[in-house]
mmCIF file with all atom_site columns, C-alpha atoms in Angstrom:
data_model
loop_
_atom_site.group_PDB
_atom_site.id
_atom_site.type_symbol
_atom_site.label_atom_id
_atom_site.label_alt_id
_atom_site.label_comp_id
_atom_site.label_asym_id
_atom_site.label_entity_id
_atom_site.label_seq_id
_atom_site.pdbx_PDB_ins_code
_atom_site.Cartn_x
_atom_site.Cartn_y
_atom_site.Cartn_z
_atom_site.occupancy
_atom_site.B_iso_or_equiv
_atom_site.pdbx_formal_charge
_atom_site.auth_seq_id
_atom_site.auth_comp_id
_atom_site.auth_asym_id
_atom_site.auth_atom_id
_atom_site.pdbx_PDB_model_num
ATOM 1   C CA . MET A 1 1   ? -19.430 9.481   -4.062  1.00 0.00 ? 1   MET A CA 1
ATOM 2   C CA . ILE A 1 2   ? -17.332 6.577   -2.792  1.00 0.00 ? 2   ILE A CA 1
ATOM 3   C CA . ASN A 1 3   ? -13.721 7.594   -2.236  1.00 0.00 ? 3   ASN A CA 1
ATOM 4   C CA . LYS A 1 4   ? -12.082 4.355   -0.986  1.00 0.00 ? 4   LYS A CA 1
ATOM 5   C CA . VAL A 1 5   ? -12.652 0.753   0.047   1.00 0.00 ? 5   VAL A CA 1
ATOM 6   C CA . GLY A 1 6   ? -12.829 0.757   3.832   1.00 0.00 ? 6   GLY A CA 1
ATOM 7   C CA . GLN A 1 7   ? -13.481 -2.746  5.079   1.00 0.00 ? 7   GLN A CA 1
ATOM 8   C CA . ILE A 1 8   ? -14.043 -6.155  3.536   1.00 0.00 ? 8   ILE A CA 1
ATOM 9   C CA . MET A 1 9   ? -16.204 -8.522  5.533   1.00 0.00 ? 9   MET A CA 1
ATOM 10  C CA . LEU A 1 10  ? -15.241 -12.198 5.650   1.00 0.00 ? 10  LEU A CA 1
ATOM 11  C CA . TYR A 1 11  ? -17.705 -14.640 7.159   1.00 0.00 ? 11  TYR A CA 1
ATOM 12  C CA . VAL A 1 12  ? -15.873 -17.500 8.852   1.00 0.00 ? 12  VAL A CA 1
ATOM 13  C CA . SER A 1 13  ? -16.884 -20.578 10.816  1.00 0.00 ? 13  SER A CA 1
ATOM 14  C CA . ASN A 1 14  ? -14.130 -20.211 13.426  1.00 0.00 ? 14  ASN A CA 1
ATOM 15  C CA . GLN A 1 15  ? -13.050 -16.646 14.189  1.00 0.00 ? 15  GLN A CA 1
ATOM 16  C CA . ASP A 1 16  ? -10.160 -17.603 16.484  1.00 0.00 ? 16  ASP A CA 1
ATOM 17  C CA . GLU A 1 17  ? -8.728  -20.003 13.910  1.00 0.00 ? 17  GLU A CA 1
ATOM 18  C CA . ALA A 1 18  ? -9.141  -17.344 11.201  1.00 0.00 ? 18  ALA A CA 1
ATOM 19  C CA . VAL A 1 19  ? -7.360  -14.711 13.323  1.00 0.00 ? 19  VAL A CA 1
ATOM 20  C CA . ASN A 1 20  ? -4.483  -17.129 13.896  1.00 0.00 ? 20  ASN A CA 1
ATOM 21  C CA . PHE A 1 21  ? -4.257  -17.867 10.177  1.00 0.00 ? 21  PHE A CA 1
ATOM 22  C CA . TRP A 1 22  ? -4.210  -14.210 9.084   1.00 0.00 ? 22  TRP A CA 1
ATOM 23  C CA . THR A 1 23  ? -1.798  -13.073 11.813  1.00 0.00 ? 23  THR A CA 1
ATOM 24  C CA . GLU A 1 24  ? 0.518   -16.071 12.263  1.00 0.00 ? 24  GLU A CA 1
ATOM 25  C CA . LYS A 1 25  ? 0.670   -17.329 8.670   1.00 0.00 ? 25  LYS A CA 1
ATOM 26  C CA . VAL A 1 26  ? -0.002  -14.261 6.495   1.00 0.00 ? 26  VAL A CA 1
ATOM 27  C CA . GLY A 1 27  ? 1.443   -11.566 8.777   1.00 0.00 ? 27  GLY A CA 1
ATOM 28  C CA . PHE A 1 28  ? -1.611  -9.320  9.206   1.00 0.00 ? 28  PHE A CA 1
ATOM 29  C CA . HIS A 1 29  ? -2.149  -7.265  12.375  1.00 0.00 ? 29  HIS A CA 1
ATOM 30  C CA . VAL A 1 30  ? -5.204  -7.118  14.616  1.00 0.00 ? 30  VAL A CA 1
ATOM 31  C CA . VAL A 1 31  ? -6.420  -3.523  14.431  1.00 0.00 ? 31  VAL A CA 1
ATOM 32  C CA . ALA A 1 32  ? -9.414  -3.936  16.731  1.00 0.00 ? 32  ALA A CA 1
ATOM 33  C CA . GLU A 1 33  ? -11.607 -6.569  18.305  1.00 0.00 ? 33  GLU A CA 1
ATOM 34  C CA . GLU A 1 34  ? -15.158 -5.780  19.329  1.00 0.00 ? 34  GLU A CA 1
ATOM 35  C CA . ASP A 1 35  ? -17.859 -7.719  21.140  1.00 0.00 ? 35  ASP A CA 1
ATOM 36  C CA . ASN A 1 36  ? -21.319 -6.248  21.713  1.00 0.00 ? 36  ASN A CA 1
ATOM 37  C CA . GLY A 1 37  ? -21.887 -8.477  24.744  1.00 0.00 ? 37  GLY A CA 1
ATOM 38  C CA . GLU A 1 38  ? -24.750 -10.262 23.001  1.00 0.00 ? 38  GLU A CA 1
ATOM 39  C CA . GLY A 1 39  ? -22.728 -12.790 21.010  1.00 0.00 ? 39  GLY A CA 1
ATOM 40  C CA . MET A 1 40  ? -21.786 -10.481 18.123  1.00 0.00 ? 40  MET A CA 1
ATOM 41  C CA . ARG A 1 41  ? -17.988 -10.393 17.848  1.00 0.00 ? 41  ARG A CA 1
ATOM 42  C CA . TRP A 1 42  ? -15.883 -9.001  15.016  1.00 0.00 ? 42  TRP A CA 1
ATOM 43  C CA . ILE A 1 43  ? -12.147 -8.710  14.508  1.00 0.00 ? 43  ILE A CA 1
ATOM 44  C CA . GLU A 1 44  ? -10.522 -6.130  12.251  1.00 0.00 ? 44  GLU A CA 1
ATOM 45  C CA . LEU A 1 45  ? -7.260  -7.134  10.526  1.00 0.00 ? 45  LEU A CA 1
ATOM 46  C CA . SER A 1 46  ? -4.960  -5.316  8.127   1.00 0.00 ? 46  SER A CA 1
ATOM 47  C CA . PRO A 1 47  ? -1.690  -6.091  6.326   1.00 0.00 ? 47  PRO A CA 1
ATOM 48  C CA . THR A 1 48  ? 0.009   -3.089  7.982   1.00 0.00 ? 48  THR A CA 1
ATOM 49  C CA . LYS A 1 49  ? -1.006  -0.780  10.800  1.00 0.00 ? 49  LYS A CA 1
ATOM 50  C CA . GLU A 1 50  ? -1.116  2.077   8.280   1.00 0.00 ? 50  GLU A CA 1
ATOM 51  C CA . ALA A 1 51  ? -3.329  0.297   5.726   1.00 0.00 ? 51  ALA A CA 1
ATOM 52  C CA . GLU A 1 52  ? -6.490  2.130   4.733   1.00 0.00 ? 52  GLU A CA 1
ATOM 53  C CA . THR A 1 53  ? -8.423  -1.054  3.917   1.00 0.00 ? 53  THR A CA 1
ATOM 54  C CA . SER A 1 54  ? -8.989  -3.819  6.447   1.00 0.00 ? 54  SER A CA 1
ATOM 55  C CA . ILE A 1 55  ? -10.668 -7.210  6.710   1.00 0.00 ? 55  ILE A CA 1
ATOM 56  C CA . ILE A 1 56  ? -13.410 -7.781  9.277   1.00 0.00 ? 56  ILE A CA 1
ATOM 57  C CA . LEU A 1 57  ? -13.940 -11.372 10.455  1.00 0.00 ? 57  LEU A CA 1
ATOM 58  C CA . HIS A 1 58  ? -17.563 -12.152 11.325  1.00 0.00 ? 58  HIS A CA 1
ATOM 59  C CA . ASN A 1 59  ? -19.118 -15.340 12.686  1.00 0.00 ? 59  ASN A CA 1
ATOM 60  C CA . LYS A 1 60  ? -20.760 -16.956 9.646   1.00 0.00 ? 60  LYS A CA 1
ATOM 61  C CA . GLU A 1 61  ? -23.354 -18.928 11.637  1.00 0.00 ? 61  GLU A CA 1
ATOM 62  C CA . LEU A 1 62  ? -24.513 -15.898 13.617  1.00 0.00 ? 62  LEU A CA 1
ATOM 63  C CA . ILE A 1 63  ? -24.732 -13.658 10.546  1.00 0.00 ? 63  ILE A CA 1
ATOM 64  C CA . ALA A 1 64  ? -26.701 -16.352 8.682   1.00 0.00 ? 64  ALA A CA 1
ATOM 65  C CA . LYS A 1 65  ? -29.276 -16.383 11.501  1.00 0.00 ? 65  LYS A CA 1
ATOM 66  C CA . MET A 1 66  ? -29.478 -12.583 11.592  1.00 0.00 ? 66  MET A CA 1
ATOM 67  C CA . GLU A 1 67  ? -29.569 -12.046 7.802   1.00 0.00 ? 67  GLU A CA 1
ATOM 68  C CA . PRO A 1 68  ? -30.678 -15.302 6.081   1.00 0.00 ? 68  PRO A CA 1
ATOM 69  C CA . GLU A 1 69  ? -30.723 -13.668 2.625   1.00 0.00 ? 69  GLU A CA 1
ATOM 70  C CA . LEU A 1 70  ? -27.129 -12.411 2.860   1.00 0.00 ? 70  LEU A CA 1
ATOM 71  C CA . ASN A 1 71  ? -24.552 -14.008 0.546   1.00 0.00 ? 71  ASN A CA 1
ATOM 72  C CA . LEU A 1 72  ? -21.957 -15.414 2.948   1.00 0.00 ? 72  LEU A CA 1
ATOM 73  C CA . GLY A 1 73  ? -19.583 -16.623 0.243   1.00 0.00 ? 73  GLY A CA 1
ATOM 74  C CA . THR A 1 74  ? -15.969 -15.518 0.329   1.00 0.00 ? 74  THR A CA 1
ATOM 75  C CA . PRO A 1 75  ? -15.276 -12.470 -1.820  1.00 0.00 ? 75  PRO A CA 1
ATOM 76  C CA . SER A 1 76  ? -12.596 -12.816 -4.462  1.00 0.00 ? 76  SER A CA 1
ATOM 77  C CA . LEU A 1 77  ? -9.742  -10.825 -2.946  1.00 0.00 ? 77  LEU A CA 1
ATOM 78  C CA . LEU A 1 78  ? -6.573  -9.860  -4.781  1.00 0.00 ? 78  LEU A CA 1
ATOM 79  C CA . PHE A 1 79  ? -3.733  -8.675  -2.575  1.00 0.00 ? 79  PHE A CA 1
ATOM 80  C CA . PHE A 1 80  ? -0.621  -6.870  -3.857  1.00 0.00 ? 80  PHE A CA 1
ATOM 81  C CA . SER A 1 81  ? 2.954   -7.678  -2.847  1.00 0.00 ? 81  SER A CA 1
ATOM 82  C CA . ASP A 1 82  ? 6.298   -6.039  -3.599  1.00 0.00 ? 82  ASP A CA 1
ATOM 83  C CA . ASN A 1 83  ? 8.150   -9.324  -3.045  1.00 0.00 ? 83  ASN A CA 1
ATOM 84  C CA . LEU A 1 84  ? 6.048   -12.192 -4.344  1.00 0.00 ? 84  LEU A CA 1
ATOM 85  C CA . ASP A 1 85  ? 8.763   -14.846 -4.042  1.00 0.00 ? 85  ASP A CA 1
ATOM 86  C CA . GLU A 1 86  ? 9.461   -14.051 -0.392  1.00 0.00 ? 86  GLU A CA 1
ATOM 87  C CA . LEU A 1 87  ? 5.762   -14.137 0.483   1.00 0.00 ? 87  LEU A CA 1
ATOM 88  C CA . TYR A 1 88  ? 5.221   -17.347 -1.499  1.00 0.00 ? 88  TYR A CA 1
ATOM 89  C CA . ASN A 1 89  ? 8.129   -19.119 0.225   1.00 0.00 ? 89  ASN A CA 1
ATOM 90  C CA . GLY A 1 90  ? 7.067   -17.792 3.632   1.00 0.00 ? 90  GLY A CA 1
ATOM 91  C CA . LEU A 1 91  ? 3.534   -19.114 3.220   1.00 0.00 ? 91  LEU A CA 1
ATOM 92  C CA . GLN A 1 92  ? 4.831   -22.485 2.017   1.00 0.00 ? 92  GLN A CA 1
ATOM 93  C CA . ASN A 1 93  ? 7.154   -22.689 5.040   1.00 0.00 ? 93  ASN A CA 1
ATOM 94  C CA . LYS A 1 94  ? 4.117   -22.106 7.289   1.00 0.00 ? 94  LYS A CA 1
ATOM 95  C CA . ASP A 1 95  ? 2.236   -25.005 5.646   1.00 0.00 ? 95  ASP A CA 1
ATOM 96  C CA . VAL A 1 96  ? -0.239  -22.756 3.833   1.00 0.00 ? 96  VAL A CA 1
ATOM 97  C CA . THR A 1 97  ? -1.710  -24.277 0.670   1.00 0.00 ? 97  THR A CA 1
ATOM 98  C CA . VAL A 1 98  ? -0.392  -22.220 -2.249  1.00 0.00 ? 98  VAL A CA 1
ATOM 99  C CA . GLY A 1 99  ? -0.824  -22.569 -5.996  1.00 0.00 ? 99  GLY A CA 1
ATOM 100 C CA . ASP A 1 100 ? 1.866   -22.151 -8.610  1.00 0.00 ? 100 ASP A CA 1
ATOM 101 C CA . ILE A 1 101 ? 3.256   -18.716 -9.441  1.00 0.00 ? 101 ILE A CA 1
ATOM 102 C CA . VAL A 1 102 ? 1.845   -17.728 -12.821 1.00 0.00 ? 102 VAL A CA 1
ATOM 103 C CA . ASP A 1 103 ? 3.109   -15.031 -15.179 1.00 0.00 ? 103 ASP A CA 1
ATOM 104 C CA . MET A 1 104 ? 0.252   -12.785 -16.303 1.00 0.00 ? 104 MET A CA 1
ATOM 105 C CA . PRO A 1 105 ? 0.278   -9.759  -18.637 1.00 0.00 ? 105 PRO A CA 1
ATOM 106 C CA . ASN A 1 106 ? 0.025   -7.436  -15.608 1.00 0.00 ? 106 ASN A CA 1
ATOM 107 C CA . GLY A 1 107 ? 2.511   -9.255  -13.335 1.00 0.00 ? 107 GLY A CA 1
ATOM 108 C CA . ARG A 1 108 ? 3.076   -12.481 -11.445 1.00 0.00 ? 108 ARG A CA 1
ATOM 109 C CA . VAL A 1 109 ? 0.339   -14.035 -9.319  1.00 0.00 ? 109 VAL A CA 1
ATOM 110 C CA . PHE A 1 110 ? -0.380  -17.018 -7.067  1.00 0.00 ? 110 PHE A CA 1
ATOM 111 C CA . ASN A 1 111 ? -3.318  -18.248 -4.993  1.00 0.00 ? 111 ASN A CA 1
ATOM 112 C CA . PHE A 1 112 ? -3.382  -19.405 -1.381  1.00 0.00 ? 112 PHE A CA 1
ATOM 113 C CA . SER A 1 113 ? -6.116  -20.789 0.849   1.00 0.00 ? 113 SER A CA 1
ATOM 114 C CA . ASP A 1 114 ? -7.021  -20.282 4.478   1.00 0.00 ? 114 ASP A CA 1
ATOM 115 C CA . THR A 1 115 ? -7.877  -23.016 6.965   1.00 0.00 ? 115 THR A CA 1
ATOM 116 C CA . GLU A 1 116 ? -11.530 -23.060 5.811   1.00 0.00 ? 116 GLU A CA 1
ATOM 117 C CA . GLY A 1 117 ? -10.612 -23.641 2.154   1.00 0.00 ? 117 GLY A CA 1
ATOM 118 C CA . ASN A 1 118 ? -11.237 -20.079 0.974   1.00 0.00 ? 118 ASN A CA 1
ATOM 119 C CA . TYR A 1 119 ? -8.905  -18.994 -1.833  1.00 0.00 ? 119 TYR A CA 1
ATOM 120 C CA . PHE A 1 120 ? -7.216  -15.613 -2.220  1.00 0.00 ? 120 PHE A CA 1
ATOM 121 C CA . ALA A 1 121 ? -4.736  -14.285 -4.783  1.00 0.00 ? 121 ALA A CA 1
ATOM 122 C CA . VAL A 1 122 ? -1.556  -12.203 -4.552  1.00 0.00 ? 122 VAL A CA 1
ATOM 123 C CA . LEU A 1 123 ? -0.149  -10.139 -7.426  1.00 0.00 ? 123 LEU A CA 1
ATOM 124 C CA . GLN A 1 124 ? 3.225   -8.501  -7.908  1.00 0.00 ? 124 GLN A CA 1
ATOM 125 C CA . LYS A 1 125 ? 2.951   -5.964  -10.723 1.00 0.00 ? 125 LYS A CA 1
#
């Protein structure tokens, strides 16, 4: 039985650039950074230090060589926010590409993209 989502793996072309985006622009924290000494490096990020679910940044090129059949596409992630307007304005002020805020039946939502053109969504219920 699965009891929670632990980690979400994102495969990126530039791990350092991705870490900077998620920490400097979005406000995530680095939880851990590991390197096996053989070229395999991964960085764990979370929105808060107490968060139960985290994002792991992996090197897309290396993973593609190790597991050629693996789907390396970006998962469709929906984040939650208690203050959508503040987050939206903060991302805009940091030159992050954001879409319009849209009213949905279950709340308000907008999309944003990282430096590699991957899109994510944020919902305020």
